Coordinates of N, CA and C in Angstrom, one line a residue:
X4 N 58.7 -77.7 27.1 CA 59.3 -77.1 25.9 C 59.7 -78.1 25.0
X5 N 59.3 -78.0 23.7 CA 59.7 -79.0 22.7 C 61.2 -78.9 22.4
X6 N 61.7 -79.9 21.8 CA 63.2 -79.9 21.5 C 63.6 -78.8 20.5
X7 N 62.9 -78.7 19.5 CA 63.2 -77.6 18.5 C 63.2 -76.3 19.1
X8 N 62.2 -76.0 19.9 CA 62.1 -74.7 20.6 C 63.2 -74.5 21.5
X9 N 63.5 -75.5 22.3 CA 64.6 -75.5 23.2 C 66.0 -75.2 22.5
X10 N 66.2 -75.8 21.3 CA 67.4 -75.5 20.6 C 67.4 -74.1 20.1
X11 N 66.3 -73.6 19.6 CA 66.2 -72.2 19.2 C 66.5 -71.2 20.3
X12 N 65.9 -71.5 21.5 CA 66.1 -70.6 22.6 C 67.5 -70.6 23.1
X13 N 68.1 -71.8 23.1 CA 69.5 -72.0 23.5 C 70.4 -71.3 22.6
X14 N 70.2 -71.5 21.3 CA 71.1 -70.8 20.3 C 71.0 -69.3 20.3
X15 N 69.7 -68.9 20.4 CA 69.5 -67.4 20.4 C 70.1 -66.8 21.7
X16 N 69.9 -67.4 22.8 CA 70.3 -66.8 24.1 C 71.9 -66.9 24.2
X17 N 72.5 -67.9 23.6 CA 73.9 -68.1 23.8 C 74.7 -67.4 22.7
X18 N 74.0 -67.0 21.6 CA 74.8 -66.5 20.5 C 75.5 -67.5 19.7
X19 N 75.2 -68.8 19.9 CA 75.8 -69.9 19.3 C 75.5 -69.9 17.8
X20 N 76.6 -70.0 17.0 CA 76.4 -70.0 15.5 C 77.4 -71.0 15.0
X21 N 76.8 -72.2 14.6 CA 77.7 -73.2 14.1 C 78.6 -72.8 12.9
X22 N 78.2 -71.8 12.1 CA 79.0 -71.4 11.0 C 80.3 -70.7 11.5
X23 N 80.3 -70.2 12.7 CA 81.5 -69.5 13.3 C 82.6 -70.4 13.8
X24 N 82.3 -71.7 13.8 CA 83.3 -72.7 14.3 C 84.4 -72.8 13.3
X25 N 85.6 -73.0 13.8 CA 86.7 -73.2 13.0 C 86.6 -74.4 12.1
X26 N 85.9 -75.4 12.5 CA 85.7 -76.6 11.7 C 84.3 -76.7 11.1
X27 N 83.6 -75.6 10.9 CA 82.2 -75.6 10.4 C 82.0 -76.6 9.3
X28 N 81.0 -77.3 9.4 CA 80.6 -78.3 8.3 C 81.2 -79.6 8.6
X29 N 82.2 -79.8 9.4 CA 82.8 -81.1 9.7 C 82.1 -81.9 10.7
X30 N 81.3 -81.3 11.6 CA 80.7 -82.0 12.7 C 79.2 -81.8 12.6
X31 N 78.5 -82.9 12.8 CA 77.0 -82.9 12.9 C 76.6 -82.1 14.1
X32 N 75.8 -81.0 13.8 CA 75.4 -80.1 14.9 C 74.5 -80.8 16.0
X33 N 73.9 -82.0 15.6 CA 73.1 -82.7 16.6 C 73.9 -83.6 17.4
X34 N 75.2 -83.7 17.2 CA 76.0 -84.6 18.0 C 76.5 -84.0 19.3
X35 N 76.0 -84.6 20.4 CA 76.3 -84.0 21.7 C 77.8 -84.1 21.9
X36 N 78.5 -85.2 21.5 CA 79.9 -85.3 21.7 C 80.7 -84.1 21.1
X37 N 80.2 -83.8 19.9 CA 80.9 -82.6 19.2 C 80.6 -81.3 19.9
X38 N 79.5 -81.2 20.5 CA 79.2 -80.0 21.2 C 80.1 -79.9 22.5
X39 N 80.3 -81.0 23.1 CA 81.2 -81.0 24.3 C 82.6 -80.6 23.8
X40 N 83.0 -81.1 22.7 CA 84.3 -80.8 22.1 C 84.4 -79.3 21.9
X41 N 83.3 -78.7 21.3 CA 83.3 -77.3 21.0 C 83.3 -76.5 22.2
X42 N 82.6 -76.9 23.3 CA 82.6 -76.2 24.5 C 84.0 -76.2 25.2
X43 N 84.7 -77.4 25.1 CA 86.0 -77.5 25.6 C 87.0 -76.6 24.9
X44 N 86.9 -76.5 23.6 CA 87.8 -75.7 22.8 C 87.5 -74.2 23.1
X45 N 86.2 -73.8 23.3 CA 85.9 -72.4 23.6 C 86.4 -72.1 25.1
X46 N 86.3 -73.0 26.0 CA 86.7 -72.8 27.3 C 88.2 -72.5 27.3
X47 N 89.0 -73.3 26.6 CA 90.4 -73.2 26.5 C 90.8 -71.8 25.8
X48 N 90.0 -71.4 24.8 CA 90.3 -70.2 24.1 C 90.0 -69.0 25.1
X49 N 88.9 -69.1 25.9 CA 88.5 -68.1 26.8 C 89.6 -68.0 27.9
X50 N 90.1 -69.1 28.4 CA 91.2 -69.0 29.4 C 92.4 -68.4 28.8
X51 N 92.8 -68.7 27.6 CA 93.9 -68.0 26.9 C 93.7 -66.5 26.8
X52 N 92.5 -66.1 26.5 CA 92.2 -64.7 26.3 C 92.3 -64.0 27.6
X53 N 91.8 -64.6 28.7 CA 91.9 -64.0 30.0 C 93.3 -63.9 30.4
X54 N 94.1 -65.0 30.2 CA 95.5 -65.0 30.6 C 96.2 -63.9 29.9
X55 N 96.0 -63.7 28.6 CA 96.7 -62.7 27.8 C 96.3 -61.3 28.3
X56 N 95.0 -61.1 28.6 CA 94.6 -59.7 29.1 C 95.2 -59.4 30.4
X57 N 95.4 -60.4 31.3 CA 96.0 -60.2 32.6 C 97.5 -60.4 32.6
X58 N 98.1 -60.6 31.4 CA 99.5 -60.8 31.2 C 100.1 -62.0 32.1
X59 N 99.4 -63.1 32.0 CA 99.7 -64.3 32.8 C 100.0 -65.5 31.8
X60 N 100.8 -66.4 32.3 CA 100.9 -67.7 31.6 C 99.9 -68.6 32.2
X61 N 99.7 -69.8 31.7 CA 98.7 -70.8 32.1 C 98.8 -71.1 33.6
X62 N 100.0 -71.5 34.1 CA 100.1 -71.7 35.6 C 99.7 -70.5 36.4
X63 N 100.1 -69.4 36.0 CA 99.8 -68.1 36.7 C 98.3 -67.9 36.8
X64 N 97.6 -68.2 35.7 CA 96.2 -68.0 35.7 C 95.5 -69.0 36.6
X65 N 96.0 -70.3 36.6 CA 95.4 -71.3 37.4 C 95.6 -71.0 38.9
X66 N 96.8 -70.5 39.3 CA 97.0 -70.1 40.6 C 96.1 -68.9 41.0
X67 N 96.1 -67.9 40.2 CA 95.2 -66.7 40.5 C 93.8 -67.1 40.6
X68 N 93.3 -68.0 39.8 CA 91.9 -68.4 39.8 C 91.7 -69.1 41.2
X69 N 92.6 -70.0 41.6 CA 92.5 -70.7 42.9 C 92.4 -69.7 44.0
X70 N 93.3 -68.7 44.0 CA 93.4 -67.8 45.1 C 92.1 -66.9 45.2
X71 N 91.6 -66.5 44.0 CA 90.4 -65.7 44.0 C 89.2 -66.5 44.4
X72 N 89.1 -67.7 43.9 CA 87.9 -68.5 44.2 C 87.9 -69.2 45.5
X73 N 89.1 -69.6 46.1 CA 89.1 -70.3 47.3 C 89.8 -69.6 48.4
X74 N 90.5 -68.5 48.1 CA 91.1 -67.7 49.2 C 92.6 -68.0 49.3
X75 N 93.3 -67.4 50.3 CA 94.7 -67.5 50.4 C 95.1 -69.0 50.6
X76 N 96.4 -69.3 50.2 CA 96.9 -70.6 50.3 C 98.4 -70.5 50.5
X77 N 99.0 -71.6 50.9 CA 100.5 -71.7 51.0 C 101.0 -72.0 49.6
X78 N 102.3 -71.7 49.4 CA 102.9 -72.1 48.1 C 102.8 -73.6 47.9
X79 N 103.0 -74.4 48.9 CA 103.0 -75.9 48.8 C 101.6 -76.3 48.4
X80 N 100.5 -75.7 49.0 CA 99.1 -76.1 48.7 C 98.9 -75.7 47.2
X81 N 99.4 -74.6 46.8 CA 99.2 -74.2 45.4 C 99.9 -75.1 44.4
X82 N 101.1 -75.5 44.8 CA 101.9 -76.4 43.9 C 101.1 -77.8 43.8
X83 N 100.6 -78.3 44.9 CA 99.8 -79.5 44.8 C 98.6 -79.3 44.0
X84 N 97.9 -78.2 44.1 CA 96.7 -77.9 43.4 C 96.9 -77.9 41.9
X85 N 98.0 -77.3 41.4 CA 98.2 -77.3 39.9 C 99.2 -78.3 39.5
X86 N 99.6 -79.2 40.4 CA 100.4 -80.3 40.1 C 101.8 -80.0 39.5
X87 N 102.5 -79.0 40.2 CA 103.9 -78.7 39.8 C 104.7 -78.8 41.0
X88 N 106.0 -78.8 40.9 CA 106.9 -78.8 42.0 C 106.9 -77.5 42.8
X89 N 107.3 -77.6 44.0 CA 107.3 -76.3 44.8 C 108.4 -75.4 44.3
X90 N 109.4 -75.9 43.7 CA 110.4 -75.0 43.0 C 109.8 -74.2 41.8
X91 N 109.0 -75.0 41.0 CA 108.4 -74.3 39.9 C 107.3 -73.3 40.4
X92 N 106.7 -73.7 41.5 CA 105.7 -72.8 42.1 C 106.3 -71.4 42.5
X93 N 107.5 -71.5 43.0 CA 108.2 -70.3 43.4 C 108.4 -69.4 42.2
X94 N 108.7 -70.0 41.1 CA 108.9 -69.2 39.8 C 107.6 -68.5 39.4
X95 N 106.5 -69.3 39.5 CA 105.1 -68.8 39.1 C 104.8 -67.7 40.1
X96 N 105.0 -67.8 41.4 CA 104.7 -66.8 42.3 C 105.5 -65.6 42.1
X97 N 106.8 -65.8 41.8 CA 107.7 -64.6 41.5 C 107.1 -63.8 40.4
X98 N 106.7 -64.4 39.3 CA 106.1 -63.7 38.2 C 104.8 -63.0 38.6
X99 N 103.9 -63.7 39.3 CA 102.7 -63.1 39.8 C 102.9 -61.9 40.7
X100 N 103.9 -62.0 41.6 CA 104.2 -60.9 42.5 C 104.8 -59.8 41.8
X101 N 105.7 -60.0 40.8 CA 106.3 -59.0 40.0 C 105.3 -58.1 39.3
X102 N 104.2 -58.7 38.9 CA 103.1 -58.0 38.1 C 102.0 -57.5 39.1
X103 N 102.2 -57.7 40.4 CA 101.3 -57.1 41.4 C 100.0 -57.9 41.5
X104 N 100.0 -59.2 41.0 CA 98.8 -60.0 41.1 C 98.6 -60.7 42.4
X105 N 99.7 -60.9 43.1 CA 99.6 -61.6 44.4 C 100.6 -60.9 45.4
X106 N 100.4 -61.3 46.7 CA 101.4 -60.9 47.7 C 101.6 -62.1 48.6
X107 N 102.9 -62.2 49.1 CA 103.2 -63.3 50.0 C 103.5 -62.7 51.3
X108 N 102.8 -63.2 52.3 CA 103.0 -62.8 53.7 C 103.3 -64.0 54.6
X109 N 103.8 -63.7 55.8 CA 104.0 -64.8 56.8 C 102.7 -65.3 57.2
X110 N 102.6 -66.6 57.4 CA 101.4 -67.3 57.8 C 101.1 -66.8 59.2
X111 N 99.8 -66.5 59.5 CA 99.5 -65.9 60.8 C 99.7 -66.8 62.0
X112 N 99.6 -68.1 61.8 CA 99.7 -69.0 62.9 C 101.1 -69.8 62.9
X113 N 101.8 -69.7 61.8 CA 103.1 -70.4 61.7 C 104.0 -69.5 60.9
X114 N 104.8 -68.7 61.6 CA 105.6 -67.7 60.9 C 106.7 -68.3 60.0
X115 N 106.9 -69.6 60.1 CA 107.9 -70.3 59.1 C 107.3 -70.4 57.7
X116 N 106.0 -70.4 57.6 CA 105.3 -70.6 56.3 C 104.9 -69.2 55.7
X117 N 104.7 -69.3 54.4 CA 104.2 -68.1 53.7 C 102.7 -68.4 53.3
X118 N 102.0 -67.3 53.2 CA 100.6 -67.4 52.7 C 100.5 -66.5 51.5
X119 N 99.9 -67.0 50.5 CA 99.8 -66.2 49.2 C 98.3 -65.7 49.1
X120 N 98.2 -64.5 48.7 CA 96.8 -63.9 48.6 C 96.8 -63.1 47.3
X121 N 95.7 -63.2 46.6 CA 95.5 -62.4 45.4 C 95.3 -61.0 45.7
X122 N 95.9 -60.1 44.9 CA 95.7 -58.7 45.2 C 94.3 -58.2 44.8
X123 N 93.8 -57.2 45.4 CA 92.5 -56.7 45.2 C 92.4 -56.3 43.7
X124 N 93.4 -55.6 43.2 CA 93.4 -55.2 41.8 C 93.3 -56.4 40.8
X125 N 94.0 -57.5 41.1 CA 94.0 -58.7 40.3 C 92.6 -59.3 40.3
X126 N 92.0 -59.4 41.5 CA 90.7 -60.0 41.7 C 89.7 -59.1 40.9
X127 N 89.8 -57.8 41.0 CA 88.8 -56.9 40.3 C 89.0 -57.1 38.8
X128 N 90.2 -57.1 38.3 CA 90.5 -57.3 36.8 C 89.9 -58.6 36.3
X129 N 90.2 -59.7 37.1 CA 89.7 -61.0 36.7 C 88.1 -61.0 36.7
X130 N 87.5 -60.4 37.7 CA 86.1 -60.3 37.8 C 85.5 -59.6 36.6
X131 N 86.1 -58.5 36.2 CA 85.7 -57.7 35.1 C 85.7 -58.6 33.8
X132 N 86.7 -59.4 33.6 CA 86.8 -60.2 32.4 C 85.9 -61.5 32.5
X133 N 85.7 -62.0 33.6 CA 84.9 -63.3 33.7 C 83.4 -63.0 34.0
X134 N 83.0 -61.9 34.6 CA 81.6 -61.7 34.9 C 80.7 -61.8 33.8
X135 N 81.0 -61.3 32.6 CA 80.0 -61.4 31.5 C 79.7 -62.8 31.1
X136 N 80.7 -63.7 31.1 CA 80.5 -65.1 30.8 C 79.7 -65.7 31.9
X137 N 80.0 -65.5 33.2 CA 79.2 -66.0 34.3 C 77.7 -65.6 34.2
X138 N 77.5 -64.3 33.9 CA 76.1 -63.8 33.7 C 75.4 -64.6 32.6
X139 N 76.1 -64.9 31.5 CA 75.4 -65.6 30.4 C 75.2 -67.1 30.8
X140 N 76.1 -67.7 31.5 CA 75.8 -69.0 32.0 C 74.6 -69.1 32.9
X141 N 74.6 -68.1 33.9 CA 73.5 -68.0 34.8 C 72.2 -67.8 34.1
X142 N 72.2 -67.0 33.0 CA 70.9 -66.8 32.2 C 70.5 -68.1 31.5
X143 N 71.5 -68.9 31.0 CA 71.1 -70.2 30.4 C 70.5 -71.1 31.4
X144 N 71.1 -71.1 32.6 CA 70.5 -72.0 33.7 C 69.1 -71.5 34.1
X145 N 68.9 -70.2 34.2 CA 67.6 -69.7 34.6 C 66.6 -70.0 33.6
X146 N 66.9 -70.1 32.3 CA 66.0 -70.4 31.3 C 65.5 -71.8 31.3
X147 N 66.2 -72.7 32.0 CA 65.8 -74.1 32.0 C 64.8 -74.4 33.1
X148 N 64.0 -75.5 32.8 CA 63.1 -76.0 33.8 C 63.9 -76.8 34.8
X149 N 63.3 -77.1 35.9 CA 63.9 -77.9 37.0 C 64.4 -79.3 36.4
X150 N 63.5 -79.9 35.6 CA 63.8 -81.2 35.0 C 65.0 -81.0 34.0
X151 N 65.0 -80.0 33.2 CA 66.2 -79.8 32.3 C 67.5 -79.6 33.1
X152 N 67.4 -78.8 34.2 CA 68.6 -78.6 35.0 C 69.1 -79.9 35.6
X153 N 68.2 -80.7 36.0 CA 68.5 -82.0 36.6 C 69.2 -82.9 35.5
X154 N 68.6 -82.9 34.4 CA 69.2 -83.7 33.3 C 70.6 -83.3 32.9
X155 N 70.8 -82.0 32.8 CA 72.1 -81.4 32.4 C 73.1 -81.7 33.5
X156 N 72.6 -81.5 34.8 CA 73.5 -81.8 35.9 C 74.0 -83.2 35.9
X157 N 73.1 -84.1 35.7 CA 73.5 -85.6 35.6 C 74.5 -85.8 34.5
X158 N 74.2 -85.3 33.4 CA 75.1 -85.4 32.2 C 76.5 -84.8 32.6
X159 N 76.5 -83.6 33.1 CA 77.8 -83.0 33.4 C 78.6 -83.8 34.5
X160 N 77.8 -84.3 35.5 CA 78.5 -85.1 36.6 C 79.1 -86.3 35.9
X161 N 78.5 -86.9 34.9 CA 79.0 -88.1 34.2 C 80.3 -87.7 33.5
X162 N 80.3 -86.5 32.8 CA 81.5 -86.0 32.1 C 82.6 -85.8 33.1
X163 N 82.3 -85.1 34.2 CA 83.3 -84.9 35.3 C 84.0 -86.2 35.7
X164 N 83.1 -87.2 36.0 CA 83.6 -88.5 36.4 C 84.5 -89.1 35.3
X165 N 84.1 -89.0 34.0 CA 84.9 -89.5 32.9 C 86.3 -88.8 32.9
X166 N 86.3 -87.5 33.0 CA 87.6 -86.8 33.1 C 88.4 -87.3 34.3
X167 N 87.8 -87.4 35.4 CA 88.6 -87.8 36.6 C 89.1 -89.2 36.4
X168 N 88.4 -90.1 35.9 CA 88.8 -91.5 35.7 C 89.9 -91.6 34.6
X169 N 89.9 -90.6 33.6 CA 90.9 -90.7 32.5 C 92.1 -89.9 32.8
X170 N 92.2 -89.2 33.9 CA 93.4 -88.3 34.2 C 94.3 -89.1 35.1
X171 N 95.6 -89.1 34.7 CA 96.6 -89.7 35.6 C 96.7 -88.8 36.8
X172 N 96.9 -89.5 38.0 CA 97.1 -88.7 39.2 C 98.5 -88.9 39.8

């Protein structure tokens, strides 16, 4: 597939319209770095939208995402995951539990610990909000050749590494 055709297919399939950007005209559309920036901004906007619809703050959304995608966890594990104190995690879990998004039960093998689980309703609500985006991403991937997927995967792996190296731990 030639480059021009690939761009047309990508833009048509994704609904991408440079004129809809908040900074339209300021960034060269051929600049990969600017596209990564635009993707990052849209990801953040999407997360804010999901959080608003689920009536969550950012830490609550991150915890709920972790519980839905990886399964039940202890409050301490969740605190480490989103890099907040266990005391702050207690407040996050209180808010999530008050809204019916999670439940806390005794750990099955160690009754001294708690295990946090996403509620079925919260998982269903999150799925309803996120599924359309996942479907579109899957369609974009399916439209690529194996070579294109390998190239994109290599590029994304490089970006992931750059973020990891640039983030204080």
